[in-house]
Tab-separated table of C-alpha atoms in Angstrom:
chain	number	residue	atom	x	y	z
Z	1154	MET	CA	-33.889	6.181	-1.459
Z	1155	GLN	CA	-30.814	7.973	-0.147
Z	1156	SER	CA	-32.443	10.275	2.348
Z	1157	ALA	CA	-30.672	8.909	5.394
Z	1158	ILE	CA	-27.559	7.626	3.676
Z	1159	CYS	CA	-26.791	10.625	1.532
Z	1160	GLN	CA	-27.533	14.071	2.856
Z	1161	SER	CA	-28.721	16.655	0.391
Z	1162	ALA	CA	-26.445	19.367	-0.873
Z	1163	ALA	CA	-28.780	22.243	-1.574
Z	1164	GLY	CA	-27.077	25.533	-2.225
Z	1165	MET	CA	-23.514	24.381	-1.689
Z	1166	SER	CA	-21.101	26.729	-3.365
Z	1167	PHE	CA	-17.807	25.830	-4.922
Z	1168	PHE	CA	-15.965	28.432	-2.858
Z	1169	SER	CA	-17.541	27.813	0.534
Z	1170	ALA	CA	-15.823	25.806	3.268
Z	1171	GLN	CA	-18.016	22.753	2.580
Z	1172	GLY	CA	-17.287	23.005	-1.105
Z	1173	PHE	CA	-13.573	23.081	-0.396
Z	1174	VAL	CA	-13.924	19.933	1.716
Z	1175	GLY	CA	-15.721	18.271	-1.182
Z	1176	LEU	CA	-12.906	19.344	-3.485
Z	1177	ILE	CA	-10.336	17.749	-1.166
Z	1178	PHE	CA	-12.394	14.544	-1.252
Z	1179	LEU	CA	-12.300	14.597	-5.048
Z	1180	VAL	CA	-8.501	14.857	-4.837
Z	1181	THR	CA	-8.543	11.864	-2.468
Z	1182	ILE	CA	-10.585	9.833	-4.950
Z	1183	GLY	CA	-8.132	10.817	-7.656
Z	1184	LEU	CA	-5.211	9.628	-5.522
Z	1185	ILE	CA	-6.894	6.244	-4.932
Z	1186	ILE	CA	-7.743	5.651	-8.586
Z	1187	ALA	CA	-4.408	6.869	-9.969
Z	1188	GLY	CA	-2.420	4.885	-7.411
Z	1189	ALA	CA	-4.359	1.683	-8.019
Z	1190	PHE	CA	-4.029	2.151	-11.787
Z	1191	VAL	CA	-0.267	2.584	-11.582
Z	1192	ALA	CA	0.055	-0.293	-9.095
Z	1193	THR	CA	-1.708	-2.787	-11.368
Z	1194	THR	CA	-0.710	-1.729	-14.870
Z	1195	SER	CA	2.889	-0.542	-14.659
Z	1196	THR	CA	5.555	-2.882	-15.948
Z	1197	ARG	CA	8.266	-1.828	-13.498
Z	1198	LEU	CA	7.815	-3.137	-9.983
Z	1199	VAL	CA	9.266	0.001	-8.398
Z	1200	ARG	CA	6.524	2.070	-10.014
Z	1201	CYS	CA	3.976	-0.494	-8.832
Z	1202	ILE	CA	4.976	-0.144	-5.209
Z	1203	SER	CA	5.050	3.655	-5.497
Z	1204	GLY	CA	1.529	3.566	-6.909
Z	1205	LEU	CA	0.475	1.294	-4.060
Z	1206	ALA	CA	1.817	3.797	-1.509
Z	1207	VAL	CA	-0.070	6.635	-3.226
Z	1208	CYS	CA	-3.247	4.524	-3.280
Z	1209	PHE	CA	-2.940	3.735	0.432
Z	1210	THR	CA	-2.434	7.428	1.176
Z	1211	GLY	CA	-5.694	8.121	-0.638
Z	1212	VAL	CA	-7.432	5.350	1.302
Z	1213	ALA	CA	-6.200	6.936	4.535
Z	1214	GLY	CA	-7.751	10.212	3.395
Z	1215	ALA	CA	-11.030	8.407	2.756
Z	1216	TYR	CA	-10.894	6.963	6.280
Z	1217	TYR	CA	-10.450	10.493	7.587
Z	1218	PHE	CA	-13.581	11.521	5.701
Z	1219	LEU	CA	-15.353	8.534	7.299
Z	1220	LEU	CA	-14.861	10.140	10.735
Z	1221	ALA	CA	-12.110	7.723	11.781
Z	1222	PRO	CA	-8.869	9.701	12.186
Z	1223	PHE	CA	-7.304	6.961	14.327
Z	1224	VAL	CA	-7.744	4.330	11.617
Z	1225	ALA	CA	-6.467	6.812	9.032
Z	1226	MET	CA	-3.332	7.308	11.129
Z	1227	MET	CA	-2.902	3.546	11.483
Z	1228	GLN	CA	-3.354	3.180	7.730
Z	1229	MET	CA	-0.512	5.625	7.094
Z	1230	LEU	CA	1.650	3.999	9.769
Z	1231	ILE	CA	1.111	0.326	8.876
Z	1232	TYR	CA	0.391	0.289	5.158
Z	1233	VAL	CA	2.356	3.245	3.822
Z	1234	GLY	CA	5.097	3.118	6.422
Z	1235	ALA	CA	5.576	-0.603	6.960
Z	1236	VAL	CA	3.997	-2.819	4.306
Z	1237	SER	CA	5.008	-0.702	1.307
Z	1238	ILE	CA	8.562	-0.341	2.599
Z	1239	LEU	CA	8.713	-4.106	3.213
Z	1240	ILE	CA	7.620	-4.859	-0.353
Z	1241	ALA	CA	10.084	-2.238	-1.613
Z	1242	PHE	CA	12.870	-4.104	0.218
Z	1243	ALA	CA	11.689	-7.347	-1.386
Z	1244	ILE	CA	11.802	-5.690	-4.812
Z	1245	MET	CA	15.339	-4.449	-4.153
Z	1246	MET	CA	16.525	-7.850	-2.934
Z	1247	ALA	CA	14.729	-10.235	-5.266
Z	1248	THR	CA	14.259	-8.655	-8.672
Z	1249	PRO	CA	16.311	-9.477	-11.755
Z	1250	GLU	CA	17.632	-6.534	-13.698
Z	1251	GLU	CA	15.329	-6.685	-16.700
Z	1252	GLY	CA	12.115	-6.614	-14.701
Z	1253	ASP	CA	8.798	-7.759	-16.096
Z	1254	THR	CA	9.389	-9.153	-19.565
Z	1255	PRO	CA	6.146	-9.695	-21.470
Z	1256	GLY	CA	5.354	-12.143	-24.183
Z	1257	LYS	CA	5.060	-15.764	-23.121
Z	1258	LYS	CA	2.438	-18.096	-24.457
Z	1259	ILE	CA	0.285	-18.813	-21.435
Z	1260	THR	CA	-0.288	-15.229	-20.386
Z	1261	ARG	CA	-1.408	-13.912	-23.765
Z	1262	PHE	CA	-5.090	-13.922	-22.840
Z	1263	SER	CA	-4.726	-13.196	-19.146
Z	1264	GLY	CA	-4.723	-9.420	-19.615
Z	1265	PRO	CA	-8.018	-9.051	-21.561
Z	1266	LEU	CA	-9.714	-11.849	-19.623
Z	1267	GLY	CA	-8.617	-10.370	-16.321
Z	1268	PHE	CA	-9.880	-6.977	-17.447
Z	1269	ALA	CA	-13.240	-8.499	-18.391
Z	1270	VAL	CA	-13.571	-10.321	-15.072
Z	1271	SER	CA	-12.628	-7.278	-13.001
Z	1272	ALA	CA	-14.898	-4.993	-15.033
Z	1273	MET	CA	-17.818	-7.366	-14.493
Z	1274	ALA	CA	-17.089	-7.545	-10.762
Z	1275	PHE	CA	-16.869	-3.763	-10.538
Z	1276	ALA	CA	-20.110	-3.268	-12.462
Z	1277	ALA	CA	-22.009	-5.832	-10.396
Z	1278	LEU	CA	-20.773	-4.522	-7.042
Z	1279	SER	CA	-21.403	-0.886	-7.980
Z	1280	LEU	CA	-24.913	-1.681	-9.200
Z	1281	LEU	CA	-25.594	-3.564	-5.985
Z	1282	ALA	CA	-24.253	-0.691	-3.872
Z	1283	ALA	CA	-26.279	1.916	-5.742
Z	1284	THR	CA	-29.601	0.098	-5.842
Z	1285	THR	CA	-29.770	-1.482	-2.391
Z	1286	ASP	CA	-31.827	0.303	0.218
Z	1287	TRP	CA	-29.464	0.069	3.197
Z	1288	GLN	CA	-31.040	-0.079	6.602
Z	1289	VAL	CA	-29.754	2.514	9.053
Z	1290	PHE	CA	-29.644	1.747	12.761
Z	1291	ALA	CA	-29.622	4.200	15.623
Z	1292	ARG	CA	-26.147	5.133	16.826
Z	1293	GLU	CA	-24.921	4.143	20.269
Z	1294	GLY	CA	-21.450	5.240	21.265
Z	1295	SER	CA	-19.249	7.939	19.840
Z	1296	GLY	CA	-16.611	5.993	17.932
Z	1297	ASP	CA	-13.653	8.086	19.054
Z	1298	MET	CA	-10.331	6.709	20.291
Z	1299	HIS	CA	-11.522	6.349	23.887
Z	1300	HIS	CA	-14.517	4.303	22.798
Z	1301	ILE	CA	-12.379	2.166	20.474
Z	1302	GLY	CA	-9.936	1.411	23.289
Z	1303	MET	CA	-12.714	0.451	25.660
Z	1304	VAL	CA	-14.362	-1.922	23.170
Z	1305	LEU	CA	-11.022	-3.360	22.022
Z	1306	LEU	CA	-9.932	-4.310	25.523
Z	1307	THR	CA	-13.269	-5.505	26.884
Z	1308	SER	CA	-15.552	-7.257	24.420
Z	1309	HIS	CA	-12.878	-7.885	21.761
Z	1310	SER	CA	-9.917	-8.685	24.020
Z	1311	MET	CA	-9.814	-12.352	22.951
Z	1312	VAL	CA	-9.416	-11.412	19.283
Z	1313	PHE	CA	-6.831	-8.829	20.299
Z	1314	GLU	CA	-4.708	-11.494	21.994
Z	1315	LEU	CA	-5.185	-13.909	19.091
Z	1316	VAL	CA	-3.998	-11.281	16.626
Z	1317	SER	CA	-0.857	-10.728	18.679
Z	1318	ILE	CA	-0.167	-14.494	18.622
Z	1319	VAL	CA	-0.765	-14.578	14.860
Z	1320	LEU	CA	1.704	-11.727	14.374
Z	1321	LEU	CA	4.320	-13.469	16.530
Z	1322	VAL	CA	3.957	-16.767	14.670
Z	1323	ALA	CA	3.990	-14.980	11.308
Z	1324	ILE	CA	7.215	-13.107	12.058
Z	1325	MET	CA	8.937	-16.246	13.362
Z	1326	GLY	CA	7.752	-18.215	10.333
Z	1327	ALA	CA	8.975	-15.474	8.011
Z	1328	LEU	CA	12.395	-15.586	9.647
Z	1329	VAL	CA	12.541	-19.393	9.352
Z	1330	ILE	CA	11.469	-19.408	5.692
Z	1331	ALA	CA	13.853	-16.636	4.687
Z	1332	ARG	CA	16.685	-18.261	6.633
Z	1333	ARG	CA	16.343	-21.733	5.106
Z	1334	GLY	CA	18.891	-22.576	2.422
Z	1335	ARG	CA	21.481	-20.157	3.633
Z	1336	ASP	CA	24.633	-21.782	4.942
S	1308	MET	CA	-23.381	20.895	-6.549
S	1309	TYR	CA	-23.795	17.161	-6.212
S	1310	LEU	CA	-20.165	16.466	-7.003
S	1311	LEU	CA	-18.919	18.319	-3.934
S	1312	ASN	CA	-21.132	16.317	-1.580
S	1313	LEU	CA	-19.788	12.907	-2.548
S	1314	TYR	CA	-18.075	12.393	0.794
S	1315	ASN	CA	-21.443	12.245	2.574
S	1316	CYS	CA	-22.742	9.335	0.498
S	1317	LEU	CA	-22.408	5.658	1.360
S	1318	THR	CA	-22.536	4.734	-2.323
S	1319	THR	CA	-19.351	6.667	-3.071
S	1320	TYR	CA	-17.301	4.637	-0.647
S	1321	LEU	CA	-18.864	1.360	-1.764
S	1322	VAL	CA	-18.063	2.154	-5.396
S	1323	LEU	CA	-14.507	3.087	-4.380
S	1324	GLY	CA	-14.197	-0.259	-2.601
S	1325	ALA	CA	-15.522	-2.084	-5.658
S	1326	LEU	CA	-13.000	-0.204	-7.794
S	1327	LEU	CA	-10.109	-1.204	-5.546
S	1328	PHE	CA	-11.362	-4.816	-5.588
S	1329	ALA	CA	-11.574	-4.788	-9.396
S	1330	PHE	CA	-8.057	-3.374	-9.726
S	1331	GLY	CA	-6.787	-6.036	-7.314
S	1332	ILE	CA	-8.467	-8.873	-9.223
S	1333	TYR	CA	-7.132	-7.559	-12.523
S	1334	GLY	CA	-3.620	-7.372	-11.083
S	1335	LEU	CA	-3.858	-10.855	-9.578
S	1336	VAL	CA	-4.913	-12.338	-12.917
S	1337	SER	CA	-2.606	-10.412	-15.236
S	1338	ARG	CA	0.611	-10.155	-13.209
S	1339	ARG	CA	3.451	-12.538	-13.914
S	1340	THR	CA	5.683	-11.858	-10.917
S	1341	ILE	CA	4.990	-12.887	-7.337
S	1342	ILE	CA	5.585	-9.378	-5.990
S	1343	GLY	CA	3.079	-7.924	-8.452
S	1344	MET	CA	0.473	-10.420	-7.264
S	1345	LEU	CA	1.307	-9.525	-3.647
S	1346	ILE	CA	0.728	-5.821	-4.393
S	1347	SER	CA	-2.630	-6.659	-5.994
S	1348	SER	CA	-3.704	-8.749	-2.996
S	1349	GLU	CA	-2.968	-5.748	-0.774
S	1350	LEU	CA	-5.394	-3.785	-2.956
S	1351	VAL	CA	-8.088	-6.429	-2.396
S	1352	LEU	CA	-7.576	-6.199	1.379
S	1353	ALA	CA	-7.815	-2.411	1.204
S	1354	ALA	CA	-11.130	-2.804	-0.626
S	1355	ALA	CA	-12.493	-4.979	2.175
S	1356	SER	CA	-11.357	-2.437	4.777
S	1357	MET	CA	-12.983	0.373	2.819
S	1358	ASN	CA	-16.325	-1.465	2.821
S	1359	PHE	CA	-16.149	-2.095	6.565
S	1360	MET	CA	-15.343	1.544	7.283
S	1361	ALA	CA	-18.139	2.801	5.020
S	1362	PHE	CA	-20.809	0.655	6.658
S	1363	ASN	CA	-19.349	1.551	10.041
S	1364	ARG	CA	-19.799	5.249	9.333
S	1365	PHE	CA	-23.246	5.195	7.752
S	1366	THR	CA	-25.322	2.269	8.976
S	1367	ALA	CA	-23.759	0.450	11.945
S	1368	PRO	CA	-25.184	0.994	15.434
S	1369	ASP	CA	-21.821	0.940	17.225
S	1370	PRO	CA	-19.243	3.019	15.314
S	1371	ALA	CA	-16.260	1.325	16.997
S	1372	ILE	CA	-16.798	-2.211	15.659
S	1373	GLY	CA	-15.948	-1.465	12.041
S	1374	GLN	CA	-12.829	0.451	13.029
S	1375	ILE	CA	-11.659	-2.438	15.200
S	1376	PHE	CA	-12.297	-4.888	12.372
S	1377	THR	CA	-10.272	-2.674	10.034
S	1378	LEU	CA	-7.425	-2.643	12.557
S	1379	PHE	CA	-7.516	-6.455	12.627
S	1380	ILE	CA	-7.456	-6.549	8.823
S	1381	MET	CA	-4.365	-4.319	8.929
S	1382	ALA	CA	-2.638	-6.668	11.383
S	1383	ILE	CA	-3.435	-9.731	9.265
S	1384	ALA	CA	-2.278	-7.899	6.133
S	1385	ALA	CA	1.014	-7.025	7.815
S	1386	ALA	CA	1.551	-10.676	8.797
S	1387	GLU	CA	0.620	-11.797	5.279
S	1388	ALA	CA	3.034	-9.310	3.719
S	1389	ALA	CA	5.887	-10.437	5.989
S	1390	ILE	CA	5.371	-14.125	5.136
S	1391	ALA	CA	4.903	-13.395	1.429
S	1392	VAL	CA	8.104	-11.356	1.292
S	1393	SER	CA	10.078	-14.119	2.993
S	1394	ILE	CA	8.637	-16.659	0.524
S	1395	VAL	CA	9.605	-14.357	-2.353
S	1396	ILE	CA	13.158	-14.148	-1.034
S	1397	ALA	CA	13.371	-17.937	-0.598
S	1398	VAL	CA	12.022	-18.509	-4.126
S	1399	TYR	CA	14.446	-16.004	-5.583
S	1400	ARG	CA	17.372	-17.649	-3.803
S	1401	ASN	CA	16.467	-21.068	-5.203
S	1402	TYR	CA	15.331	-20.136	-8.724
S	1403	LYS	CA	17.039	-16.770	-9.393
S	1404	SER	CA	13.669	-15.516	-10.628
S	1405	ILE	CA	10.343	-14.318	-9.251
S	1406	ASP	CA	8.435	-15.083	-12.446
S	1407	THR	CA	5.558	-17.495	-11.876
S	1408	GLU	CA	6.338	-19.197	-15.219
S	1409	ASP	CA	9.795	-20.230	-14.048
S	1410	ILE	CA	8.743	-21.956	-10.831
S	1411	VAL	CA	7.421	-25.091	-12.542
S	1412	ASP	CA	9.555	-27.981	-11.329
S	1413	LEU	CA	6.683	-30.468	-11.339
S	1414	GLN	CA	5.571	-29.677	-14.885
S	1415	GLY	CA	8.050	-32.108	-16.446
């Protein structure tokens, strides 16, 4: 089933160069899982955002393993460097002192029910990913930064311009919303 | 060893994406503050990006399309985070709280 998707690993030693790369990937997986766990289960929001930054660092490592160093760099730059810092500023500006106080009536069942729903989604998606026979197409193009730039500014230039307009409108809207109500 | 060759398998990345998605859904359902829900939605977006990058590496004919789509997802996520943070600040200024249970003016 996985002949083309998953190359075989016959005779790979733990101390060879390939084995060391595999070990680094295991560390990356550990970063992703630990960061996501801290980001969703911690009661203090500062720990949540720290876990989110760790998780995004792990995701950037996974992008590097997926032969996309440019996207990995952008992941570090945008998510870890910009989005996490932005949310950290929001936590510093808009959090009461006591933080997340548990124990109101409506949210008593939301934890176990949310866990059940997410566990079912994870099981279904993993089963689907493991049992589907994915069709592999022949590669055309290299996928390096030069190729990405060419495709981005020729066949995807319209979306590129639209994204810049969306970013402009979003930043102006954010300024207007945050400004309203202040004298 | 099979464990050391995980980075060459499509299934590994798909399962990682499903894991990120599940963590994001759990956080969205169980969180009580707006910022916690925002953090969880960022996890869901990261899961979508992970799936695009995995299929881009292993099955797609042109290996630039998935990377470009992931870059667009990053741009949209940055815009979404900026607007969400400004909404959080506006809500906190009006209600002195970011708890979703306190923002219930229409409940009576």
